N, CA, C and O atoms as a DFTB+ gen file, in Angstrom:
452 C
 N C O
     1  1     109.341     119.417     116.424
     2  2     108.473     118.976     115.356
     3  2     107.316     118.190     115.946
     4  3     107.472     117.520     116.967
     5  1     106.159     118.269     115.311
     6  2     105.015     117.483     115.796
     7  2     105.334     115.990     115.795
     8  3     105.995     115.487     114.886
     9  1     104.862     115.294     116.814
    10  2     105.063     113.851     116.910
    11  2     106.313     113.448     117.662
    12  3     106.546     112.255     117.859
    13  1     107.125     114.401     118.088
    14  2     108.361     114.099     118.808
    15  2     108.355     114.776     120.160
    16  3     107.692     115.794     120.358
    17  1     109.106     114.198     121.094
    18  2     109.295     114.828     122.395
    19  2     110.796     114.970     122.632
    20  3     111.574     114.057     122.356
    21  1     111.179     116.116     123.141
    22  2     112.592     116.414     123.399
    23  2     112.755     116.631     124.888
    24  3     112.359     117.663     125.429
    25  1     113.345     115.644     125.540
    26  2     113.455     115.681     127.004
    27  2     114.668     116.468     127.496
    28  3     114.625     117.080     128.563
    29  1     115.761     116.451     126.706
    30  2     116.980     117.143     127.116
    31  2     117.433     118.043     125.971
    32  3     117.645     117.572     124.853
    33  1     117.582     119.335     126.249
    34  2     118.019     120.280     125.225
    35  2     119.356     119.842     124.635
    36  3     120.283     119.505     125.372
    37  1     119.453     119.848     123.313
    38  2     120.687     119.477     122.636
    39  2     120.821     117.988     122.369
    40  3     121.757     117.573     121.686
    41  1     119.912     117.175     122.890
    42  2     119.950     115.724     122.677
    43  2     118.884     115.354     121.651
    44  3     117.963     116.125     121.383
    45  1     119.030     114.160     121.082
    46  2     118.075     113.692     120.070
    47  2     116.665     113.606     120.645
    48  3     116.471     113.210     121.794
    49  1     115.706     113.978     119.842
    50  2     114.301     113.878     120.228
    51  2     113.793     112.486     119.859
    52  3     114.346     111.838     118.970
    53  1     112.753     112.029     120.533
    54  2     112.192     110.702     120.282
    55  2     110.719     110.837     119.914
    56  3     110.053     111.790     120.319
    57  1     110.206     109.855     119.127
    58  2     108.782     109.896     118.792
    59  2     107.934     109.836     120.058
    60  3     108.295     109.158     121.020
    61  1     106.822     110.538     120.056
    62  2     105.912     110.547     121.199
    63  2     104.745     109.625     120.883
    64  3     103.805     110.015     120.189
    65  1     104.808     108.404     121.393
    66  2     103.774     107.408     121.148
    67  2     102.489     107.798     121.879
    68  3     102.516     108.184     123.048
    69  1     101.365     107.690     121.170
    70  2     100.075     107.976     121.783
    71  2      99.530     109.352     121.490
    72  3      98.469     109.720     121.994
    73  1     100.249     110.128     120.671
    74  2      99.776     111.479     120.371
    75  2      98.971     111.553     119.071
    76  3      98.496     112.625     118.696
    77  1      98.815     110.403     118.377
    78  2      98.037     110.383     117.149
    79  2      98.815     110.755     115.904
    80  3      98.230     110.842     114.825
    81  1     100.133     110.979     116.020
    82  2     100.983     111.313     114.890
    83  2     102.033     110.219     114.723
    84  3     102.851     110.010     115.619
    85  1     102.021     109.521     113.592
    86  2     103.007     108.481     113.331
    87  2     104.307     109.144     112.923
    88  3     104.364     109.845     111.913
    89  1     105.358     108.923     113.712
    90  2     106.647     109.553     113.429
    91  2     107.790     108.639     113.856
    92  3     107.606     107.718     114.652
    93  1     108.973     108.912     113.311
    94  2     110.156     108.122     113.656
    95  2     109.961     106.651     113.327
    96  3     109.533     106.310     112.224
    97  1     110.273     105.776     114.280
    98  2     110.189     104.328     114.089
    99  2     108.795     103.772     114.376
   100  3     108.594     102.560     114.302
   101  1     107.840     104.623     114.700
   102  2     106.475     104.147     114.953
   103  2     105.879     103.577     113.667
   104  3     106.004     104.181     112.602
   105  1     105.233     102.417     113.767
   106  2     104.551     101.854     112.599
   107  2     103.078     102.251     112.594
   108  3     102.381     102.053     111.598
   109  1     102.608     102.809     113.702
   110  2     101.234     103.313     113.815
   111  2     101.172     104.196     115.061
   112  3     102.056     104.131     115.916
   113  1     100.151     105.004     115.161
   114  2      99.888     105.786     116.366
   115  2      98.417     106.180     116.332
   116  3      98.016     107.098     115.616
   117  1      97.619     105.460     117.129
   118  2      96.171     105.678     117.114
   119  2      95.690     106.661     118.176
   120  3      94.487     106.826     118.379
   121  1      96.626     107.307     118.845
   122  2      96.248     108.348     119.795
   123  2      95.931     107.861     121.188
   124  3      95.460     108.638     122.018
   125  1      96.180     106.579     121.469
   126  2      95.969     106.096     122.833
   127  2      97.141     105.200     123.239
   128  3      97.972     104.853     122.399
   129  1      97.211     104.838     124.466
   130  2      98.297     104.008     124.979
   131  2      97.866     102.583     125.257
   132  3      98.430     101.922     126.129
   133  1      96.865     102.099     124.521
   134  2      96.329     100.770     124.776
   135  2      96.748      99.784     123.699
   136  3      96.798     100.129     122.519
   137  1      97.049      98.554     124.107
   138  2      97.313      97.466     123.165
   139  2      96.018      96.707     122.929
   140  3      95.050      96.864     123.673
   141  1      96.008      95.874     121.876
   142  2      94.857      95.040     121.588
   143  2      93.866      95.649     120.609
   144  3      92.834      95.046     120.313
   145  1      94.175      96.852     120.100
   146  2      93.264      97.509     119.160
   147  2      93.902      97.700     117.782
   148  3      93.414      98.478     116.963
   149  1      95.002      96.976     117.540
   150  2      95.689      97.067     116.252
   151  2      97.006      97.787     116.343
   152  3      97.957      97.433     115.646
   153  1      97.083      98.793     117.191
   154  2      98.307      99.571     117.403
   155  2      98.673      99.458     118.880
   156  3      97.919      99.900     119.746
   157  1      99.833      98.865     119.165
   158  2     100.209      98.578     120.553
   159  2     100.503      99.840     121.356
   160  3     100.561     100.943     120.812
   161  1     100.686      99.655     122.652
   162  2     101.012     100.762     123.555
   163  2     102.390     101.346     123.253
   164  3     102.729     102.419     123.752
   165  1     103.196     100.639     122.430
   166  2     104.512     101.137     122.021
   167  2     104.502     101.578     120.558
   168  3     105.556     101.732     119.942
   169  1     103.293     101.781     120.003
   170  2     103.097     102.260     118.629
   171  2     103.699     101.331     117.580
   172  3     104.344     101.774     116.630
   173  1     103.474     100.034     117.776
   174  2     103.871      99.017     116.813
   175  2     102.621      98.306     116.326
   176  3     101.687      98.081     117.096
   177  1     102.604      97.951     115.045
   178  2     101.494      97.237     114.443
   179  2     101.353      95.866     115.096
   180  3     102.343      95.153     115.259
   181  1     100.136      95.494     115.468
   182  2      99.887      94.210     116.122
   183  2      99.473      93.170     115.086
   184  3      98.827      93.486     114.086
   185  1      99.860      91.922     115.348
   186  2      99.547      90.818     114.461
   187  2      98.035      90.682     114.296
   188  3      97.294      90.707     115.278
   189  1      97.583      90.538     113.055
   190  2      96.160      90.406     112.771
   191  2      95.471      91.722     112.454
   192  3      94.248      91.765     112.321
   193  1      96.246      92.803     112.331
   194  2      95.678      94.123     112.084
   195  2      96.450      94.846     110.991
   196  3      97.604      94.518     110.714
   197  1      95.811      95.825     110.376
   198  2      96.471      96.771     109.484
   199  2      96.021      98.160     109.898
   200  3      94.863      98.361     110.265
   201  1      96.923      99.103     109.838
   202  2      96.627     100.474     110.268
   203  2      97.123     101.447     109.213
   204  3      98.134     101.204     108.553
   205  1      96.406     102.547     109.060
   206  2      96.836     103.593     108.147
   207  2      96.353     104.941     108.663
   208  3      95.440     105.024     109.484
   209  1      96.988     105.987     108.163
   210  2      96.596     107.344     108.516
   211  2      97.251     107.840     109.786
   212  3      97.988     107.118     110.458
   213  1      96.962     109.090     110.097
   214  2      97.517     109.723     111.276
   215  2      96.465     110.686     111.825
   216  3      96.287     111.755     111.240
   217  1      95.760     110.374     112.912
   218  2      95.977     109.196     113.750
   219  2      95.595     107.909     113.017
   220  3      94.732     107.909     112.139
   221  1      96.247     106.829     113.392
   222  2      96.055     105.543     112.730
   223  2      94.662     104.985     112.989
   224  3      94.179     104.976     114.122
   225  1      94.037     104.528     111.935
   226  2      92.777     103.790     112.010
   227  2      93.125     102.344     111.707
   228  3      93.718     102.060     110.666
   229  1      92.768     101.421     112.597
   230  2      93.161     100.029     112.459
   231  2      91.954      99.137     112.204
   232  3      90.898      99.311     112.812
   233  1      92.124      98.187     111.303
   234  2      91.104      97.182     111.015
   235  2      91.767      95.812     111.017
   236  3      92.961      95.691     110.740
   237  1      91.001      94.795     111.324
   238  2      91.564      93.452     111.397
   239  2      91.834      92.906     110.000
   240  3      91.180      93.293     109.031
   241  1      92.808      91.999     109.910
   242  2      93.150      91.336     108.659
   243  2      92.693      89.886     108.732
   244  3      92.383      89.379     109.810
   245  1      92.653      89.225     107.587
   246  2      92.253      87.828     107.526
   247  2      93.423      87.016     106.990
   248  3      93.777      87.124     105.816
   249  1      94.019      86.206     107.852
   250  2      95.102      85.329     107.429
   251  2      94.486      84.199     106.605
   252  3      93.524      83.564     107.036
   253  1      95.040      83.953     105.426
   254  2      94.545      82.892     104.565
   255  2      93.762      83.392     103.366
   256  3      93.205      82.593     102.612
   257  1      93.712      84.726     103.178
   258  2      92.960      85.271     102.038
   259  2      93.847      85.617     100.844
   260  3      93.379      86.211      99.873
   261  1      95.127      85.246     100.913
   262  2      96.124      85.493      99.859
   263  2      96.500      86.970      99.712
   264  3      97.135      87.338      98.724
   265  1      96.128      87.815     100.660
   266  2      96.504      89.226     100.654
   267  2      97.423      89.483     101.834
   268  3      97.021      89.270     102.978
   269  1      98.640      89.935     101.589
   270  2      99.573      90.253     102.663
   271  2      99.241      91.653     103.159
   272  3      99.431      92.642     102.450
   273  1      98.739      91.720     104.402
   274  2      98.316      92.990     104.976
   275  2      98.848      93.133     106.390
   276  3      99.127      92.141     107.064
   277  1      98.987      94.361     106.830
   278  2      99.374      94.644     108.212
   279  2     100.670      93.965     108.590
   280  3     101.675      94.105     107.894
   281  1     100.654      93.228     109.694
   282  2     101.855      92.584     110.221
   283  2     102.089      91.192     109.637
   284  3     102.976      90.475     110.099
   285  1     101.304      90.796     108.624
   286  2     101.522      89.502     107.988
   287  2     102.837      89.529     107.212
   288  3     103.123      90.489     106.497
   289  1     103.624      88.482     107.357
   290  2     104.867      88.364     106.597
   291  2     104.657      87.607     105.307
   292  3     105.489      87.671     104.403
   293  1     103.539      86.883     105.213
   294  2     103.186      86.107     104.036
   295  2     101.705      85.752     104.140
   296  3     101.102      85.909     105.202
   297  1     101.128      85.282     103.061
   298  2      99.750      84.781     103.086
   299  2      99.572      83.916     101.851
   300  3      99.285      84.412     100.761
   301  1      99.747      82.606     102.040
   302  2      99.701      81.681     100.912
   303  2      98.315      81.095     100.679
   304  3      98.149      80.250      99.799
   305  1      97.323      81.522     101.443
   306  2      95.956      81.102     101.201
   307  2      95.600      79.721     101.698
   308  3      94.544      79.193     101.348
   309  1      96.463      79.122     102.512
   310  2      96.123      77.804     103.059
   311  2      96.457      77.740     104.534
   312  3      97.071      78.658     105.078
   313  1      96.058      76.665     105.179
   314  2      96.313      76.505     106.613
   315  2      97.321      75.391     106.870
   316  3      97.305      74.768     107.932
   317  1      98.204      75.139     105.895
   318  2      99.222      74.109     106.052
   319  2     100.468      74.700     106.702
   320  3     101.003      75.694     106.210
   321  1     100.938      74.109     107.795
   322  2     102.182      74.590     108.393
   323  2     103.389      74.024     107.641
   324  3     103.255      73.068     106.877
   325  1     104.544      74.605     107.857
   326  2     105.823      74.144     107.318
   327  2     105.888      74.166     105.796
   328  3     106.562      73.337     105.185
   329  1     105.184      75.117     105.188
   330  2     105.265      75.289     103.739
   331  2     105.849      76.657     103.386
   332  3     105.741      77.115     102.248
   333  1     106.464      77.296     104.369
   334  2     107.053      78.611     104.161
   335  2     106.244      79.737     104.755
   336  3     106.753      80.841     104.945
   337  1     104.955      79.459     105.056
   338  2     104.069      80.469     105.632
   339  2     103.257      79.803     106.742
   340  3     102.530      78.846     106.479
   341  1     103.368      80.286     107.961
   342  2     102.742      79.655     109.116
   343  2     101.230      79.891     109.164
   344  3     100.675      80.635     108.357
   345  1     100.583      79.237     110.129
   346  2      99.133      79.371     110.310
   347  2      98.713      80.792     110.657
   348  3      97.576      81.183     110.396
   349  1      99.641      81.585     111.256
   350  2      99.317      82.973     111.589
   351  2      99.966      83.962     110.612
   352  3     100.200      85.124     110.944
   353  1     100.250      83.468     109.394
   354  2     100.770      84.296     108.295
   355  2     102.110      84.961     108.601
   356  3     102.317      86.139     108.311
   357  1     103.008      84.185     109.187
   358  2     104.368      84.638     109.406
   359  2     105.311      83.723     108.627
   360  3     105.045      82.529     108.491
   361  1     106.413      84.278     108.113
   362  2     107.367      83.488     107.338
   363  2     107.953      82.372     108.183
   364  3     108.231      82.549     109.369
   365  1     108.138      81.220     107.552
   366  2     108.761      80.072     108.191
   367  2     110.083      79.791     107.488
   368  3     110.289      80.205     106.347
   369  1     110.981      79.082     108.177
   370  2     112.215      78.679     107.491
   371  2     111.877      77.811     106.280
   372  3     110.839      77.149     106.259
   373  1     112.748      77.814     105.276
   374  2     112.541      76.982     104.091
   375  2     112.671      75.514     104.481
   376  3     113.680      75.118     105.065
   377  1     111.668      74.707     104.168
   378  2     111.665      73.293     104.530
   379  2     111.519      72.437     103.282
   380  3     110.679      72.707     102.423
   381  1     112.357      71.389     103.193
   382  2     112.280      70.439     102.092
   383  2     112.137      69.045     102.669
   384  3     112.825      68.682     103.623
   385  1     111.256      68.284     102.095
   386  2     110.996      66.926     102.567
   387  2     112.286      66.124     102.646
   388  3     113.035      66.034     101.674
   389  1     112.536      65.544     103.811
   390  2     113.715      64.725     104.030
   391  2     114.994      65.484     104.289
   392  3     115.997      64.886     104.677
   393  1     114.982      66.814     104.080
   394  2     116.196      67.609     104.266
   395  2     116.111      68.543     105.469
   396  3     117.116      69.146     105.846
   397  1     114.951      68.675     106.073
   398  2     114.789      69.572     107.209
   399  2     114.550      70.995     106.766
   400  3     114.246      71.252     105.601
   401  1     114.690      71.931     107.712
   402  2     114.409      73.337     107.466
   403  2     115.679      74.164     107.563
   404  3     116.617      73.799     108.273
   405  1     115.703      75.278     106.846
   406  2     116.840      76.188     106.912
   407  2     116.343      77.624     106.839
   408  3     115.243      77.895     106.358
   409  1     117.160      78.523     107.318
   410  2     116.845      79.940     107.279
   411  2     118.132      80.679     106.965
   412  3     119.200      80.300     107.444
   413  1     118.040      81.723     106.169
   414  2     119.239      82.477     105.812
   415  2     119.077      83.951     106.111
   416  3     117.963      84.453     106.257
   417  1     120.194      84.631     106.198
   418  2     120.208      86.063     106.466
   419  2     119.414      86.804     105.399
   420  3     119.611      86.573     104.206
   421  1     118.528      87.686     105.816
   422  2     117.743      88.487     104.895
   423  2     116.389      87.927     104.545
   424  3     115.642      88.550     103.791
   425  1     116.040      86.723     105.094
   426  2     114.744      86.143     104.740
   427  2     113.610      86.617     105.663
   428  3     112.471      86.173     105.515
   429  1     113.908      87.504     106.604
   430  2     112.879      88.055     107.490
   431  2     112.533      87.173     108.659
   432  3     111.576      87.451     109.381
   433  1     113.302      86.100     108.867
   434  2     113.026      85.178     109.970
   435  2     114.145      85.293     110.988
   436  3     115.321      85.194     110.635
   437  1     113.788      85.503     112.254
   438  2     114.791      85.571     113.309
   439  2     114.759      84.255     114.091
   440  3     113.749      83.906     114.703
   441  1     115.851      83.552     114.059
   442  2     115.969      82.297     114.804
   443  2     116.919      82.515     115.967
   444  3     117.934      83.196     115.821
   445  1     116.605      81.952     117.104
   446  2     117.434      82.099     118.290
   447  2     117.884      80.727     118.751
   448  3     117.113      79.769     118.709
   449  1     119.117      80.630     119.186
   450  2     119.630      79.362     119.702
   451  2     119.885      79.471     121.177
   452  3     120.322      78.504     121.801
């Protein structure tokens, strides 16, 4: 199928990143193997960009405009940290004054210890 490469007969095929066809787990594919243009060299959407189409056309997003676009996890329209949405429009753990912060399964936040 277009957008996939099959290296071993009888084995699962994998998406072919960089061919301009978004397929499988790819979130974008702009037809090149370069990062920094909205679609990474591994065909993942880059922070600060939104991409659509096949091949993907990418444009920059504006964090703080109240529109959740591209790789933004939230956009509350302000530049206040620790209110649930970070300065770079990513979800933060839930924080309550005097109680600290918490995060729960399914909230889209990965915490590592």
